Short mmCIF file of C-alpha atoms and ligand atoms in Angstrom, two decimals:
data_model
loop_
_atom_site.label_atom_id
_atom_site.label_comp_id
_atom_site.label_asym_id
_atom_site.label_seq_id
_atom_site.Cartn_x
_atom_site.Cartn_y
_atom_site.Cartn_z
CA UNK W 15 10.11 18.91 -17.31
CA UNK W 16 12.62 16.48 -15.80
CA UNK W 17 11.21 12.92 -15.46
CA UNK W 18 11.86 11.12 -12.52
CA UNK W 19 13.16 7.55 -12.58
CA UNK W 20 12.73 4.91 -9.94
CA UNK W 21 15.53 2.38 -10.12
CA UNK W 22 14.59 -0.89 -8.47
CA UNK W 23 17.94 -2.78 -8.07
CA UNK W 24 19.74 -4.31 -5.27
CA UNK W 25 23.16 -4.27 -6.62
CA UNK W 26 25.01 -1.27 -5.51
CA UNK W 27 27.47 -1.10 -8.51
CA UNK W 28 24.67 -1.38 -10.85
CA UNK W 29 22.51 1.43 -9.00
CA UNK W 30 25.64 3.74 -9.28
CA UNK W 31 26.06 3.11 -12.80
CA UNK W 32 22.22 3.80 -13.65
CA UNK W 33 22.17 6.72 -11.47
CA UNK W 34 24.89 8.32 -13.29
CA UNK W 35 23.58 7.65 -16.56
CA UNK W 36 20.34 8.84 -15.93
CA UNK W 37 21.85 12.12 -14.79
CA UNK W 38 23.75 12.39 -17.82
CA UNK W 39 20.30 12.32 -19.85
CA UNK W 40 18.93 14.94 -17.56
CA UNK W 41 16.49 12.90 -15.42
CA UNK W 42 16.30 11.88 -12.17
CA UNK W 43 17.32 8.81 -10.45
CA UNK W 44 15.34 7.55 -7.60
CA UNK W 45 17.04 4.34 -5.68
CA UNK W 46 14.90 1.53 -4.09
CA UNK W 47 16.87 -1.85 -3.00
CA UNK W 48 13.90 -3.65 -2.91
CA UNK W 49 10.09 -3.97 -3.75
CA UNK W 50 8.95 -2.98 -0.33
CA UNK W 51 11.45 -0.07 -0.72
CA UNK W 52 9.86 0.79 -4.31
CA UNK W 53 6.27 0.83 -2.55
CA UNK W 54 7.18 3.33 -0.15
CA UNK W 55 8.26 5.46 -2.62
CA UNK W 56 5.58 5.09 -5.22
CA UNK W 57 2.94 5.50 -2.22
CA UNK W 58 4.78 8.97 -1.85
CA UNK W 59 5.02 10.01 -5.54
CA UNK W 60 4.40 8.30 -8.85
CA UNK W 61 7.69 8.12 -10.86
CA UNK W 62 7.76 8.69 -14.67
CA UNK W 63 9.34 5.58 -15.38
CA UNK W 64 10.41 2.41 -13.11
CA UNK W 65 13.77 0.20 -14.26
CA UNK W 66 13.07 -2.65 -12.59
CA UNK W 67 15.50 -5.67 -11.78
CA UNK W 68 13.91 -9.18 -12.00
CA UNK W 69 16.03 -10.72 -9.33
CA UNK W 70 15.38 -8.89 -5.81
CA UNK W 71 15.46 -9.87 -2.59
CA UNK W 72 11.95 -10.83 -1.28
CA UNK W 73 9.35 -10.20 -3.90
CA UNK W 74 10.45 -10.26 -7.56
CA UNK W 75 10.48 -7.78 -10.01
CA UNK W 76 8.09 -9.68 -11.95
CA UNK W 77 5.61 -9.71 -8.83
CA UNK W 78 6.35 -6.03 -8.40
CA UNK W 79 5.31 -5.35 -12.24
CA UNK W 80 2.11 -7.31 -11.62
CA UNK W 81 1.11 -5.55 -8.56
CA UNK W 82 1.77 -2.24 -10.18
CA UNK W 83 -0.68 -3.19 -13.41
CA UNK W 84 -3.37 -4.08 -11.20
CA UNK W 85 -3.41 -0.96 -9.12
CA UNK W 86 -5.62 1.88 -10.89
CA UNK W 87 -3.13 4.42 -9.38
CA UNK W 88 0.38 2.79 -10.77
CA UNK W 89 -1.60 0.96 -13.75
CA UNK W 90 0.23 3.67 -16.13
CA UNK W 91 3.40 3.72 -15.20
CA UNK W 92 5.98 2.53 -17.64
CA UNK W 93 8.34 -0.30 -16.52
CA UNK W 94 11.37 -1.42 -18.32
CA UNK W 95 12.47 -4.77 -16.85
CA UNK W 96 16.63 -5.50 -16.13
CA UNK W 97 17.51 -8.85 -16.21
CA UNK W 98 20.30 -11.38 -16.47
CA UNK W 99 18.06 -13.96 -17.92
CA UNK W 100 18.35 -14.62 -21.52
CA UNK W 101 15.62 -17.54 -21.91
CA UNK W 102 12.84 -16.36 -24.23
CA UNK W 103 10.25 -17.74 -22.20
CA UNK W 104 11.57 -15.26 -19.46
CA UNK W 105 11.27 -12.84 -22.08
CA UNK W 106 7.61 -13.23 -22.58
CA UNK W 107 6.91 -13.58 -19.08
CA UNK W 108 8.59 -10.28 -18.25
CA UNK W 109 6.58 -8.51 -20.96
CA UNK W 110 3.22 -10.30 -19.69
CA UNK W 111 3.78 -9.24 -16.44
CA UNK W 112 3.07 -5.55 -17.73
CA UNK W 113 6.74 -4.33 -18.61
CA UNK W 114 7.03 -1.93 -21.45
CA UNK W 115 10.43 -3.06 -22.25
CA UNK W 116 12.89 -5.68 -21.16
CA UNK W 117 16.85 -5.22 -21.27
CA UNK W 118 19.40 -8.14 -20.68
CA UNK W 119 22.41 -7.83 -18.32
CA UNK W 120 25.15 -7.03 -19.11
CA UNK W 121 23.70 -4.04 -21.14
CA UNK W 122 25.20 -1.10 -22.80
CA UNK W 123 24.17 2.17 -20.75
CA UNK W 124 23.86 3.43 -24.16
CA UNK W 125 21.36 1.45 -25.42
CA UNK W 126 19.32 1.44 -22.13
CA UNK W 127 19.31 5.28 -22.36
CA UNK W 128 17.76 4.85 -25.95
CA UNK W 129 14.96 2.82 -24.48
CA UNK W 130 13.98 5.05 -21.66
CA UNK W 131 13.87 8.00 -23.98
CA UNK W 132 11.73 5.80 -26.84
CA UNK W 133 9.35 4.61 -23.61
CA UNK W 134 9.30 7.94 -22.37
CA UNK W 135 8.10 9.47 -25.59
CA UNK W 136 5.67 6.65 -26.36
CA UNK W 137 4.21 6.65 -22.93
CA UNK W 138 4.29 10.17 -21.73
CA UNK W 139 4.76 12.40 -24.82
CA UNK W 140 4.82 15.53 -22.21
CA UNK W 141 8.42 14.26 -21.05
CA UNK W 142 9.73 14.79 -24.29
CA UNK W 143 11.80 18.13 -25.24
CA UNK W 144 10.07 18.15 -29.06
CA UNK W 145 8.25 21.41 -29.73
CA UNK W 146 4.37 20.49 -30.27
CA UNK W 147 1.60 22.17 -32.26
CA UNK W 148 -1.80 22.11 -32.09
CA UNK W 149 -4.13 24.27 -34.11
CA UNK W 150 -2.63 27.65 -33.53
CA UNK W 151 -0.52 27.08 -30.74
CA UNK W 152 3.07 26.22 -30.66
CA UNK W 153 4.75 24.78 -27.55
CA UNK W 154 8.54 24.63 -27.24
CA UNK W 155 9.71 22.62 -23.94
CA UNK W 156 13.21 23.13 -24.61
CA UNK W 157 12.85 27.26 -24.89
CA UNK W 158 9.94 27.00 -22.25
CA UNK W 159 8.03 29.12 -25.19
CA UNK W 160 4.64 29.21 -25.93
CA UNK W 161 3.60 30.89 -29.11
CA UNK W 162 -0.27 31.66 -29.55
CA UNK W 163 -1.44 33.03 -33.00
CA UNK W 164 1.94 34.41 -33.54
CA UNK W 165 2.31 36.01 -30.23
CA UNK W 166 4.37 34.69 -27.05
CA UNK W 167 2.25 34.06 -24.28
CA UNK W 168 3.67 34.08 -20.71
CA UNK W 169 2.63 31.03 -18.62
CA UNK W 170 3.58 29.69 -15.20
CA UNK W 171 5.35 26.71 -14.92
CA UNK W 172 1.84 24.34 -13.64
CA UNK W 173 0.28 25.86 -16.55
CA UNK W 174 3.19 25.26 -19.10
CA UNK W 175 3.10 21.46 -18.19
CA UNK W 176 -0.88 21.33 -18.25
CA UNK W 177 -0.93 22.96 -21.73
CA UNK W 178 1.97 20.53 -22.61
CA UNK W 179 0.05 17.42 -21.34
CA UNK W 180 -3.19 18.59 -23.29
CA UNK W 181 -1.41 19.31 -26.57
CA UNK W 182 0.25 15.88 -26.49
CA UNK W 183 -3.11 14.36 -25.11
CA UNK W 184 -5.79 15.92 -27.57
CA UNK W 185 -9.29 15.21 -28.04
CA UNK W 186 -9.49 13.20 -24.71
CA UNK W 187 -11.41 13.74 -21.43
CA UNK W 188 -9.31 13.48 -18.34
CA UNK W 189 -10.72 13.60 -14.82
CA UNK W 190 -9.43 15.79 -12.26
CA UNK W 191 -7.67 13.30 -10.33
CA UNK W 192 -6.10 11.87 -13.92
CA UNK W 193 -4.57 15.45 -14.44
CA UNK W 194 -3.27 15.61 -11.03
CA UNK W 195 -1.32 12.22 -11.50
CA UNK W 196 -0.51 13.28 -15.37
CA UNK W 197 1.08 16.96 -14.74
CA UNK W 198 1.75 17.20 -10.94
CA UNK W 199 3.13 13.67 -10.84
CA UNK W 200 0.88 12.68 -7.98
CA UNK W 201 -2.75 12.98 -6.80
CA UNK W 202 -1.87 12.06 -2.87
CA UNK W 203 -1.23 15.72 -1.28
CA UNK W 204 -3.07 17.94 -3.73
CA UNK W 205 -6.60 18.86 -3.95
CA UNK W 206 -8.53 18.35 -6.79
CA UNK W 207 -9.92 22.03 -7.22
CA UNK W 208 -5.95 23.09 -7.71
CA UNK W 209 -6.90 21.83 -11.18
CA UNK W 210 -9.54 24.31 -11.71
CA UNK W 211 -7.39 27.23 -10.43
CA UNK W 212 -4.67 26.32 -13.02
CA UNK W 213 -7.22 25.70 -15.96
CA UNK W 214 -8.67 28.96 -14.86
CA UNK W 215 -5.15 30.73 -15.38
CA UNK W 216 -4.38 28.65 -18.54
CA UNK W 217 -7.42 30.10 -20.25
CA UNK W 218 -6.88 33.34 -19.12
CA UNK W 219 -3.53 33.60 -20.69
CA UNK W 220 -4.79 32.13 -24.25
CA UNK W 221 -7.75 34.59 -23.97
CA UNK W 222 -6.02 37.46 -25.43
CA UNK W 223 -5.06 34.99 -28.75
CA UNK W 224 -8.82 33.60 -28.76
CA UNK W 225 -7.62 30.21 -27.77
CA UNK W 226 -9.06 29.84 -24.44
CA UNK W 227 -11.88 27.54 -26.12
CA UNK W 228 -9.24 24.93 -26.55
CA UNK W 229 -9.39 23.67 -23.16
CA UNK W 230 -12.98 22.53 -22.78
CA UNK W 231 -15.01 21.63 -19.34
CA UNK W 232 -16.77 18.22 -19.74
CA UNK W 233 -19.52 18.27 -17.22
CA UNK W 234 -19.11 15.80 -14.53
CA UNK W 235 -16.14 14.26 -16.24
CA UNK W 236 -13.25 16.82 -16.44
CA UNK W 237 -11.36 18.82 -19.25
CA UNK W 238 -10.53 18.23 -22.69
CA UNK W 239 -8.20 20.15 -25.15
CA UNK W 240 -9.82 20.10 -28.46
CA UNK W 241 -9.07 21.98 -31.76
CA UNK W 242 -12.34 20.76 -33.50
CA1 LIG A 21 19.44 -8.47 -8.49
#
């Protein structure tokens, strides 16, 4: 699953440099040149991570980070702040405004990419290519394969992403709307009952291996992946 990275940066040369490096890492870069531009994009689709420049024309990066953290829908999007400021107080202010990490310009693209990977792994483990195991299930994102009890099973792309998300977030209950945000990337344009359709397909695929019980329905709340 390709992570969409929203780059909020007003300097075209840095935008270009970042877009190039992001694409090299196999992620997709979306450019926004100010905070308003960024909001327009976010209202349309939730990015998986935001690279946010501190100094922007109009509303600052810190203001945008606060706004993102205050909104239920955007609260959990990982943010890495870019800044020319080296002052320790600025760093603290950046992190307090809700950034997950902070990097000072001029930065090494290699270091920034390493930090992007680390933040994605921490905040969105379903974006990682590492093989995940849970009980009798083994899922390999790189090979797009699922081994259930020793048998390879076929899953559609959405069921695959859904199972990947569940396996990296076990034992927690997720509402349909949370699953849409996490697995579909957005809740705006998809109906909640779509989730039920894909859950049903996922269970059907797991049933021959006797593993359909891993996906539990929690009445009135949503779904949970549990090996217990
Ligand atoms: Ca700037």
